[in-house]
GROMACS .gro file of N, CA and C in nm:
model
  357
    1UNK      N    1  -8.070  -0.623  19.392
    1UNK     CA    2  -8.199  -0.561  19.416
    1UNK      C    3  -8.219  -0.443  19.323
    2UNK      N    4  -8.342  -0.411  19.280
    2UNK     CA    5  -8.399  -0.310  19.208
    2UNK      C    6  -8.497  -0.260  19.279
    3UNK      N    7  -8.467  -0.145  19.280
    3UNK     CA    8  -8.568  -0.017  19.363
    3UNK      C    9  -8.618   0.034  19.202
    4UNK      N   10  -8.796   0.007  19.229
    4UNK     CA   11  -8.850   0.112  19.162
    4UNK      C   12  -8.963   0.228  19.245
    5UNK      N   13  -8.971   0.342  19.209
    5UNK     CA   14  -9.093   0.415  19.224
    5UNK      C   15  -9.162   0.462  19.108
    6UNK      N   16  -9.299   0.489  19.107
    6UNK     CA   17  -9.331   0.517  19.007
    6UNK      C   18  -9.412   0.647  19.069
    7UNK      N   19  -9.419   0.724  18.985
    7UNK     CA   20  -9.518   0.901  18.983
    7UNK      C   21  -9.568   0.943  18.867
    8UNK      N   22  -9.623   1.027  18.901
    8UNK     CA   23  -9.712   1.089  18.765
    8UNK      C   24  -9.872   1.024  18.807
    9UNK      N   25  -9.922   0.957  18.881
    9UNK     CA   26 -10.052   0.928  18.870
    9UNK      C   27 -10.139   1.046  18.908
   10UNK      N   28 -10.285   1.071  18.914
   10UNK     CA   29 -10.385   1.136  18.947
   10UNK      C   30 -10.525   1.124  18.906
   11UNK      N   31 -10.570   1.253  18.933
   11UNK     CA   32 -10.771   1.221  18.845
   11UNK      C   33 -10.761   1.306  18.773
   12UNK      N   34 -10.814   1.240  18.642
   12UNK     CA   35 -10.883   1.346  18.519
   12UNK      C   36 -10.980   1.285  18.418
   13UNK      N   37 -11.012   1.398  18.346
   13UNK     CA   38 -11.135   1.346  18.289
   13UNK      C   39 -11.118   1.237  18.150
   14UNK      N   40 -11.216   1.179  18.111
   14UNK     CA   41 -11.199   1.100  17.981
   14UNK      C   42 -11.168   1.187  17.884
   15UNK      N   43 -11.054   1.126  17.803
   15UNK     CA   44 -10.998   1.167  17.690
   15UNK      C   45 -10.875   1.289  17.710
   16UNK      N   46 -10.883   1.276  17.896
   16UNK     CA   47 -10.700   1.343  17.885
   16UNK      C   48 -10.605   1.263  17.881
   17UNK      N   49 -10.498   1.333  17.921
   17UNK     CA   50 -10.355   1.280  17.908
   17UNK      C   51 -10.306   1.281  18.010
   18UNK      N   52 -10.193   1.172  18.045
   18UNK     CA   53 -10.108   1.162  18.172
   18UNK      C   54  -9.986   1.040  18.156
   19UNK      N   55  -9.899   1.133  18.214
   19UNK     CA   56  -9.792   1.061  18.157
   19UNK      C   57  -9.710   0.973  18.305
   20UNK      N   58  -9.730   0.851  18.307
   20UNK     CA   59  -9.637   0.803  18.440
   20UNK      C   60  -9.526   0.778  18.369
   21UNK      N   61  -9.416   0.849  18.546
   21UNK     CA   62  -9.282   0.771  18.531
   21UNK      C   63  -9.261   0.678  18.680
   22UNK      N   64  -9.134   0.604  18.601
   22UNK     CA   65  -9.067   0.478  18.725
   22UNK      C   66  -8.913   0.537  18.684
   23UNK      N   67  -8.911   0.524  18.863
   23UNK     CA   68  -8.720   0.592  18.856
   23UNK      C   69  -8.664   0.488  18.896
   24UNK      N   70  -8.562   0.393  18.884
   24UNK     CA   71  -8.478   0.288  18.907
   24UNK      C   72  -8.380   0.304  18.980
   25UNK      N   73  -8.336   0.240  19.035
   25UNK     CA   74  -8.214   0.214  19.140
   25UNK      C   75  -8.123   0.087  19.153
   26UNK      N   76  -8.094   0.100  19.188
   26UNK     CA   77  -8.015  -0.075  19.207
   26UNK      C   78  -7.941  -0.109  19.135
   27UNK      N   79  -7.965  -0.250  19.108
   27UNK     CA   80  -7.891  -0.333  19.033
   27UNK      C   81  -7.909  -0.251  18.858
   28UNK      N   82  -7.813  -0.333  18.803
   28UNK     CA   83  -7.803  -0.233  18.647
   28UNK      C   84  -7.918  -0.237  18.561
   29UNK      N   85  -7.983  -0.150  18.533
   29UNK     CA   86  -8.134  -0.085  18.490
   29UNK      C   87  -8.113  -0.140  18.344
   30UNK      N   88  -7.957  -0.085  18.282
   30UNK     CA   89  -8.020  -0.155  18.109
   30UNK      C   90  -8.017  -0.285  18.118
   31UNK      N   91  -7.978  -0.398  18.204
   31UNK     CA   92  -8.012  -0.523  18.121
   31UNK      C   93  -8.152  -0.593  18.184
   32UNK      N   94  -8.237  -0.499  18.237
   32UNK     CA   95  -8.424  -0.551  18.234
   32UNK      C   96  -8.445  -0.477  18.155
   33UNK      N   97  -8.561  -0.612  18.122
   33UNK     CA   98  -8.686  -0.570  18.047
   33UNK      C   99  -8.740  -0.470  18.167
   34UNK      N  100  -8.853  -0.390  18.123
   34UNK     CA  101  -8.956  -0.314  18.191
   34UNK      C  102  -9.050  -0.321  18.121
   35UNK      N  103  -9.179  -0.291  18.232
   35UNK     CA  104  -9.286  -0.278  18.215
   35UNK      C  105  -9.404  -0.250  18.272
   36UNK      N  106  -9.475  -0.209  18.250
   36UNK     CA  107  -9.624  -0.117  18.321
   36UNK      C  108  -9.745  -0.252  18.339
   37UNK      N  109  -9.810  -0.294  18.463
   37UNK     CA  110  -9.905  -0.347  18.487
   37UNK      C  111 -10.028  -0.231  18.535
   38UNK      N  112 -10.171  -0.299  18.575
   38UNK     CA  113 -10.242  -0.256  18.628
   38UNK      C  114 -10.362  -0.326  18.695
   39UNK      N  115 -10.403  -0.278  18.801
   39UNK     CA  116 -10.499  -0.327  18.897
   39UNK      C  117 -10.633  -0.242  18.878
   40UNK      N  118 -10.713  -0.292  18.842
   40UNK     CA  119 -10.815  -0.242  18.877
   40UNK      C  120 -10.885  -0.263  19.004
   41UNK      N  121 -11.005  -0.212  19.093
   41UNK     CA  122 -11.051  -0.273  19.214
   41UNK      C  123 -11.166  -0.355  19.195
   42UNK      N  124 -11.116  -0.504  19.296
   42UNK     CA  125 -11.178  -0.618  19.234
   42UNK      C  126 -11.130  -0.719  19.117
   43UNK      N  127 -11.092  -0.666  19.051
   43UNK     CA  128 -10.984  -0.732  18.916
   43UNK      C  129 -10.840  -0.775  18.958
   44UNK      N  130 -10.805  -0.851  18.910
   44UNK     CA  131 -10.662  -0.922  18.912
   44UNK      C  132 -10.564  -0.794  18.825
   45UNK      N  133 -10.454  -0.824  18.872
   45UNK     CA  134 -10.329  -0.755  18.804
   45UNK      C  135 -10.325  -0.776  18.688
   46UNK      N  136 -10.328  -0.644  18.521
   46UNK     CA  137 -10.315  -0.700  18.410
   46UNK      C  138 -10.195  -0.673  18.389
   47UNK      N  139 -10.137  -0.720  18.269
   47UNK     CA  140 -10.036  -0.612  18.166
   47UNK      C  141 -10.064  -0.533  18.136
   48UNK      N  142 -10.045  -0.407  18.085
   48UNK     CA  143 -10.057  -0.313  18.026
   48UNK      C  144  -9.915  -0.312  17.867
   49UNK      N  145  -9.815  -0.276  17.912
   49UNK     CA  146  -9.690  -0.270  17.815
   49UNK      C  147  -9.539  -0.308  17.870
   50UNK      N  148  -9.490  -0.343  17.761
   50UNK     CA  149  -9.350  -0.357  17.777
   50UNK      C  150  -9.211  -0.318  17.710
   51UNK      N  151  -9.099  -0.328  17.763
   51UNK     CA  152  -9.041  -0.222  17.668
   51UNK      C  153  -8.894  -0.338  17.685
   52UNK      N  154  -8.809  -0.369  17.591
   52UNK     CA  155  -8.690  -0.460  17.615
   52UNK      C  156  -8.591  -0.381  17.685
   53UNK      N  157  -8.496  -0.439  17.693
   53UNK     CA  158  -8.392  -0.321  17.767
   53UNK      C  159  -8.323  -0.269  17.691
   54UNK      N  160  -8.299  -0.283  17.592
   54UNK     CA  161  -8.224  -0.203  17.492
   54UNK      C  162  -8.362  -0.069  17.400
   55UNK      N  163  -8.457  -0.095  17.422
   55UNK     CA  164  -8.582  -0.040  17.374
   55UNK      C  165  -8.636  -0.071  17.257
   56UNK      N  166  -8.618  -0.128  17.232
   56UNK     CA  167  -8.612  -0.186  17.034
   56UNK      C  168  -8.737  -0.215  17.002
   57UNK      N  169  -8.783  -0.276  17.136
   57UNK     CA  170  -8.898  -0.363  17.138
   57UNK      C  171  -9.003  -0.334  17.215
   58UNK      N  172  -9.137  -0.357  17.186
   58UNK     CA  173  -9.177  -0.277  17.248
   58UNK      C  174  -9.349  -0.375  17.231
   59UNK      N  175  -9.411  -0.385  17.335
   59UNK     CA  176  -9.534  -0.483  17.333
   59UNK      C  177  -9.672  -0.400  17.415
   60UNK      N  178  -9.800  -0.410  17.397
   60UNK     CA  179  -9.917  -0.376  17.428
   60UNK      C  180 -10.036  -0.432  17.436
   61UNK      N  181 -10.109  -0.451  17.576
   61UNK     CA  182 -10.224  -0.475  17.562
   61UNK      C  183 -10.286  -0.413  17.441
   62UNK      N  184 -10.420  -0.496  17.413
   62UNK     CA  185 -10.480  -0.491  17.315
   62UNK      C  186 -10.580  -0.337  17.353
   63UNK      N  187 -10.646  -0.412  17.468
   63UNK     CA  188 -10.662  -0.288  17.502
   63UNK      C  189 -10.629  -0.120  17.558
   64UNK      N  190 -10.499  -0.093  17.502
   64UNK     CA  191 -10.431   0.056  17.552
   64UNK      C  192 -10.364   0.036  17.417
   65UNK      N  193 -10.334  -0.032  17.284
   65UNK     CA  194 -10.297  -0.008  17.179
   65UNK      C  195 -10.346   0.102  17.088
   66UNK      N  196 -10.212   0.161  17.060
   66UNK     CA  197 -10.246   0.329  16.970
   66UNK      C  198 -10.315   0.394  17.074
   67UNK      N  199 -10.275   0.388  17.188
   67UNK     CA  200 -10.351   0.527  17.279
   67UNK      C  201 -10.217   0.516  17.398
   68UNK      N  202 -10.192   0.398  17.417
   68UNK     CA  203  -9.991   0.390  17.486
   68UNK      C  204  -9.891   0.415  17.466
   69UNK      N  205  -9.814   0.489  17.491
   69UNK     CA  206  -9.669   0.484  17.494
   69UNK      C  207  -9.566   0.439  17.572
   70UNK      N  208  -9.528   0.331  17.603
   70UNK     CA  209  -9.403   0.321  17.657
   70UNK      C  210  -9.244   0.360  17.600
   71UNK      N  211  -9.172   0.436  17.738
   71UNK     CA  212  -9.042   0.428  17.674
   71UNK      C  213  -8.969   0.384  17.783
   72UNK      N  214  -8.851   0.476  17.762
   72UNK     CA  215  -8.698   0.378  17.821
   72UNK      C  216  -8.602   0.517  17.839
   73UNK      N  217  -8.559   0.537  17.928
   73UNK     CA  218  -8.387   0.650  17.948
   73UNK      C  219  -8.337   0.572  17.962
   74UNK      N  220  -8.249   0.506  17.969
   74UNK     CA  221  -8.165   0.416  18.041
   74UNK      C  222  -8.003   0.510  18.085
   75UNK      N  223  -7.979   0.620  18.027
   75UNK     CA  224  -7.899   0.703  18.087
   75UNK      C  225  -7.983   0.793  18.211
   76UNK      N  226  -8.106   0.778  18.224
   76UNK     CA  227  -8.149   0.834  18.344
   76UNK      C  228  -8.254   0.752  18.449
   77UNK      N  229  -8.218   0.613  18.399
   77UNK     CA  230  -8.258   0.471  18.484
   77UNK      C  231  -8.417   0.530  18.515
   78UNK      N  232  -8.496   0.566  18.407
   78UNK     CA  233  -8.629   0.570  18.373
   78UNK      C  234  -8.717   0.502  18.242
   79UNK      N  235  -8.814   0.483  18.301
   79UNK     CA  236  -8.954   0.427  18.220
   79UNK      C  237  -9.054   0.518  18.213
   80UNK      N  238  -9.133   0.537  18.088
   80UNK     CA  239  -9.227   0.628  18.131
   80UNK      C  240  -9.362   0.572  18.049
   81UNK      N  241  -9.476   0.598  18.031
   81UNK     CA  242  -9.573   0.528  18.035
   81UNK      C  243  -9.669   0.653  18.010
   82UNK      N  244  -9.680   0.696  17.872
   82UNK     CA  245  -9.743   0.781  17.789
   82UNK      C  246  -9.874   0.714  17.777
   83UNK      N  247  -9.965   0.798  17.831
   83UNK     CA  248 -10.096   0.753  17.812
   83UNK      C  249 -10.211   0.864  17.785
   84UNK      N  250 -10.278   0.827  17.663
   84UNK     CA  251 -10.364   0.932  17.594
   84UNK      C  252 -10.493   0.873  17.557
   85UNK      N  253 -10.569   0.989  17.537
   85UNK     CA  254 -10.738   0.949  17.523
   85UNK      C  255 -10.790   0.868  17.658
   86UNK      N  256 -10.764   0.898  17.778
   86UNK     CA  257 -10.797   0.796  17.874
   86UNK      C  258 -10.995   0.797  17.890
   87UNK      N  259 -10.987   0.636  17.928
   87UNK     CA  260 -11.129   0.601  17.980
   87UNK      C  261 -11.133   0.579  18.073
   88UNK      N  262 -11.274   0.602  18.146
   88UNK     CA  263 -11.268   0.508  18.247
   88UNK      C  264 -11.252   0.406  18.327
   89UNK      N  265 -11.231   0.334  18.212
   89UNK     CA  266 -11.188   0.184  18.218
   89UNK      C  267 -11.062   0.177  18.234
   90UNK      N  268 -10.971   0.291  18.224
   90UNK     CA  269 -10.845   0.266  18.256
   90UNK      C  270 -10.792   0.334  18.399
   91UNK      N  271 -10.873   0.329  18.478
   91UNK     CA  272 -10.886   0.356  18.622
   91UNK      C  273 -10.784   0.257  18.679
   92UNK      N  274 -10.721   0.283  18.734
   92UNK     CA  275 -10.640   0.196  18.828
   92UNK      C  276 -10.534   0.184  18.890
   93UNK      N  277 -10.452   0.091  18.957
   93UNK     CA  278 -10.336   0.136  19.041
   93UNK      C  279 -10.215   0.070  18.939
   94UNK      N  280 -10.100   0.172  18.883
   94UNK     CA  281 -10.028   0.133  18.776
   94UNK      C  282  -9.911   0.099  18.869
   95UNK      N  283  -9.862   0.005  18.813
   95UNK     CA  284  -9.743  -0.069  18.868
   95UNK      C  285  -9.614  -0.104  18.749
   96UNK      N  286  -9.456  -0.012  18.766
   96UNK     CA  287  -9.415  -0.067  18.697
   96UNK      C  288  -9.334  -0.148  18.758
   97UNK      N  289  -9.285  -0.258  18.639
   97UNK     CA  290  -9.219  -0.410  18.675
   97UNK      C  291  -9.116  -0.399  18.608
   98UNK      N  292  -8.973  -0.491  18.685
   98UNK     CA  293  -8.859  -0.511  18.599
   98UNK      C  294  -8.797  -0.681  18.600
   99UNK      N  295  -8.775  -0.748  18.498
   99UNK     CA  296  -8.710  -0.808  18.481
   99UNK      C  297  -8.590  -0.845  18.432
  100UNK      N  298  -8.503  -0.854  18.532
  100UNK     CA  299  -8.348  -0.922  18.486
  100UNK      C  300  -8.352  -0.963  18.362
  101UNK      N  301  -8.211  -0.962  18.313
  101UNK     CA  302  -8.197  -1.057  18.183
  101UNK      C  303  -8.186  -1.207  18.259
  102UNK      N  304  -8.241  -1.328  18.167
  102UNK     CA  305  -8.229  -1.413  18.215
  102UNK      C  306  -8.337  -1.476  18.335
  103UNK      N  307  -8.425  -1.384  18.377
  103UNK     CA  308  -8.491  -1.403  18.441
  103UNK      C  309  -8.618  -1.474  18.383
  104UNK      N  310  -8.657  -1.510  18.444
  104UNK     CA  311  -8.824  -1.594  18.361
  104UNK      C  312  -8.968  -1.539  18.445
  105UNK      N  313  -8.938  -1.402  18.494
  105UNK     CA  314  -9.049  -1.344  18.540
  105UNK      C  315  -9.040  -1.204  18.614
  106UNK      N  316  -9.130  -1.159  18.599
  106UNK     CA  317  -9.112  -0.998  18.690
  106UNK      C  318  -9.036  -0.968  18.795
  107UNK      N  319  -8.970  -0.963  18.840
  107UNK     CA  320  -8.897  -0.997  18.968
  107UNK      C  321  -8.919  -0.880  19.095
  108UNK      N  322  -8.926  -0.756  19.010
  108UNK     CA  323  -8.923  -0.624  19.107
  108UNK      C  324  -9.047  -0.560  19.101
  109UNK      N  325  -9.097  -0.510  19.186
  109UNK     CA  326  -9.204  -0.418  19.181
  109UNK      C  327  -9.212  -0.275  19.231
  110UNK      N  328  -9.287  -0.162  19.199
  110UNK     CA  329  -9.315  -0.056  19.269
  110UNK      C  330  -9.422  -0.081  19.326
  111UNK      N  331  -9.442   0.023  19.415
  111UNK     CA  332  -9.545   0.044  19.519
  111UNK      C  333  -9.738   0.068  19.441
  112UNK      N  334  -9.691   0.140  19.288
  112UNK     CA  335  -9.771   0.175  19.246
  112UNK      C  336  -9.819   0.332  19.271
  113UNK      N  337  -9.903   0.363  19.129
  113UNK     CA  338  -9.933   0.479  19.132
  113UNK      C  339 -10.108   0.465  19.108
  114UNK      N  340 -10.180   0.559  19.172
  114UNK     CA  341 -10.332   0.565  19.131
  114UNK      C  342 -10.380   0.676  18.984
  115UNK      N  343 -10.456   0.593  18.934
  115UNK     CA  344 -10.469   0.664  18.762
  115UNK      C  345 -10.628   0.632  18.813
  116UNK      N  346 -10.670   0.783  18.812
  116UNK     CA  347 -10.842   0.810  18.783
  116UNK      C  348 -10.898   0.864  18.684
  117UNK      N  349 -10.946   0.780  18.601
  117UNK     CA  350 -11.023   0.902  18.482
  117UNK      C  351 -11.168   0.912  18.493
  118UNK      N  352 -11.217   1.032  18.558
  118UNK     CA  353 -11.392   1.021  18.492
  118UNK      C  354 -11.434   1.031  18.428
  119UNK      N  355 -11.587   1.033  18.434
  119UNK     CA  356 -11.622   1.017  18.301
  119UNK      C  357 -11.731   1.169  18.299
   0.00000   0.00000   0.00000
């Protein structure tokens, strides 16, 4: 099992900054992948980013590209989820995800965090 939580969410205006983290637990944190989803209300669950477990690698919606950051501690079994210039459109409940090595899908989830930006 993998325990995640994630923090850092809140409200702010378009074109601030806010940085989420996910703290890990469990089973051994460097060999998942991780990664940041999001819900909007009414909308299905997207991707947002992903990060390999070694960190090397590193993937992005099209839409949060050059305005995302994902990273990786893996000596402090964290993810964090650098996010700048926010829109409105990036309103929503952020969820990060972990997958096992070997796994063929998300397996773990957090509870989620709420991200408000007005406008």
């Amino acid at each position: 099992q993998v325990q995640l939580v994630e923090s850092g969410g809140g409200l702010v205006q378009t074109g601030d900054s806010l940085r989420l983290s996910c703290a890990a637990s469990g089973r051994t944190f460097n060999s998942a992948a991780m990664a940041w989803f999001r819900q909007a209300p009414g909308k299905e669950r997207e991707f947002v980013a992903s990060i390999t477990w070694g960190g090397g690698t590193t993937f992005y919606a099209d839409s949060v590209k050059g305005r995302f950051t994902i990273s990786r501690d893996n000596a402090k079994n964290t993810v964090a989820l650098q996010m700048n210039s926010l829109k409105p459109d990036d309103t929503a409940v952020y969820y990060c995800a972990a997958q096992m090595k070997g796994a063929s899908k998300y397996e773990y989830w957090g509870q989620g965090t709420q991200v408000t930006v007005a406008s």
